[in-house]
Amino acid sequence: MSEQPLGEFDLITRYFDRGAPRRARLGIGDDCALLAPLPAGAVLAVTSDMLVAGRHFLPESDPEGVGHKTLAVNLSDLAAMGAQPVAFTLSMSLPQIDTAWLEKFARGLFAIADRHDCELIGGDTTRGPLNLCVTAFGEVPSGVALRRDLAQPGDDVWVSGSVGGAAYALSRLLGPTPPATGDLSVRRLERPEPRVALGIALRHLARAAIDVSDGLLGDLAHLCERSRVAARIDWSSVPIAMQISGLDEGVQQRFALAGGDDYELLFTAPAENRTGIQALSSSLQLALTRIGEILPGSGVQLVDGRGMPIPVSAQSFDHFA
Ligand code: ADP
Ligand code: MG
């Protein structure tokens, strides 16, 4: 017996509506979702990120990874503000209803949503080129959000985890002998882990923060512009991904400093918080590395271990460049 073609509403019911909402007063199924007001003293953090097949992920990518990443990149923006995830909407344009793809996509999406207690409360579904857009809502106490414009001269510059692994994985996927999508070596690209717990813990330790989605130097430049400061980064202290440590140094720099998609947090903090940040690194079991400092002026300068300038040809990823 052949299966009935699935309509838009069956699709939503089957894959995305999980019954009575836990957080929203009203979830999927009406014209709007209804959310209770935030507790007094909290503000709502809102972010939106779109993933387009062929641009942000390869069309043949493991659908479970695509589901994961669609939400992960938004949770990373909430993390970069120190916000606690609350809920999200999902708007999707699909070329056809591929039930096997949707099932895996939903599995990846809800696995990360549940881990962060972030509830799907609505969305939109249309036919068109594969395109996935999430808007995520988070909560942060008023006055403590980690904004881009709060860095001050004298601050240390820190980065979480390691950088360059995702760009390296992408170069392998696009290379002559690509690993299978879903292969462990491309995990860093397909399953970025948003640093939500770190962002929340940094509310009272860091001053400014940004997530590294377009490349460390480019994202740091955005932070510096917003804060009207300069930064100096010591290349010898940048925590590069293990997979790229054997490569030519110029290539390492390109992956680690200009490669995108790592979704680590780059943040600044006053020097008196060094011990607190190191303690946080142990308690989260996540490397936090001091890679430079904020200075008066403008621009981002890269130096080697002896303080000698390294020319920066590496530009961050710009969709319109
Ligand atoms: P409307 O036409 O009023 O915008 P829709 O018919 O598009 O409503 O959607 C019906 C319900 O299903 C709404 O509650 C909407 O939020 C939800 N919805 C639609 N697409 C999705 C999706 N991809 N994921 C989650 N909820 C969805
Ligand atoms: Mg609609």
PDB file of C-alpha atoms in Angstrom, residues 8-9 12-13 16-19 21 24-35 89-90 120-125:
ATOM      1  CA  GLU A   8       1.794  20.787   5.246  1.00  0.00           C
ATOM      2  CA  PHE A   9      -0.337  20.332   8.354  1.00  0.00           C
ATOM      3  CA  ILE A  12       3.890  19.827  11.181  1.00  0.00           C
ATOM      4  CA  THR A  13       1.834  17.462  13.333  1.00  0.00           C
ATOM      5  CA  PHE A  16       7.259  19.207  14.867  1.00  0.00           C
ATOM      6  CA  ASP A  17       4.249  19.327  17.180  1.00  0.00           C
ATOM      7  CA  ARG A  18       5.101  17.443  20.348  1.00  0.00           C
ATOM      8  CA  GLY A  19       1.846  18.057  22.199  1.00  0.00           C
ATOM      9  CA  PRO A  21       3.852  22.877  25.614  1.00  0.00           C
ATOM     10  CA  ALA A  24       4.678  28.408  26.378  1.00  0.00           C
ATOM     11  CA  ARG A  25       1.088  29.027  27.455  1.00  0.00           C
ATOM     12  CA  LEU A  26       0.081  28.085  23.911  1.00  0.00           C
ATOM     13  CA  GLY A  27       2.405  26.353  21.453  1.00  0.00           C
ATOM     14  CA  ILE A  28       2.095  25.080  17.884  1.00  0.00           C
ATOM     15  CA  GLY A  29      -1.349  25.074  16.268  1.00  0.00           C
ATOM     16  CA  ASP A  30      -2.788  28.571  16.582  1.00  0.00           C
ATOM     17  CA  ASP A  31      -2.057  31.818  14.775  1.00  0.00           C
ATOM     18  CA  CYS A  32       0.463  32.782  17.428  1.00  0.00           C
ATOM     19  CA  ALA A  33       2.198  31.103  20.313  1.00  0.00           C
ATOM     20  CA  LEU A  34       1.600  32.691  23.704  1.00  0.00           C
ATOM     21  CA  LEU A  35       4.473  33.149  26.126  1.00  0.00           C
ATOM     22  CA  THR A  89      10.360  29.220  16.028  1.00  0.00           C
ATOM     23  CA  LEU A  90      11.292  27.315  12.867  1.00  0.00           C
ATOM     24  CA  LEU A 120       9.722  24.887  19.635  1.00  0.00           C
ATOM     25  CA  ILE A 121       6.643  27.139  19.764  1.00  0.00           C
ATOM     26  CA  GLY A 122       5.770  27.730  16.107  1.00  0.00           C
ATOM     27  CA  GLY A 123       7.003  28.482  12.657  1.00  0.00           C
ATOM     28  CA  ASP A 124       6.072  28.422   9.008  1.00  0.00           C
ATOM     29  CA  THR A 125       6.352  25.800   6.282  1.00  0.00           C
TER      30      THR A 125
END
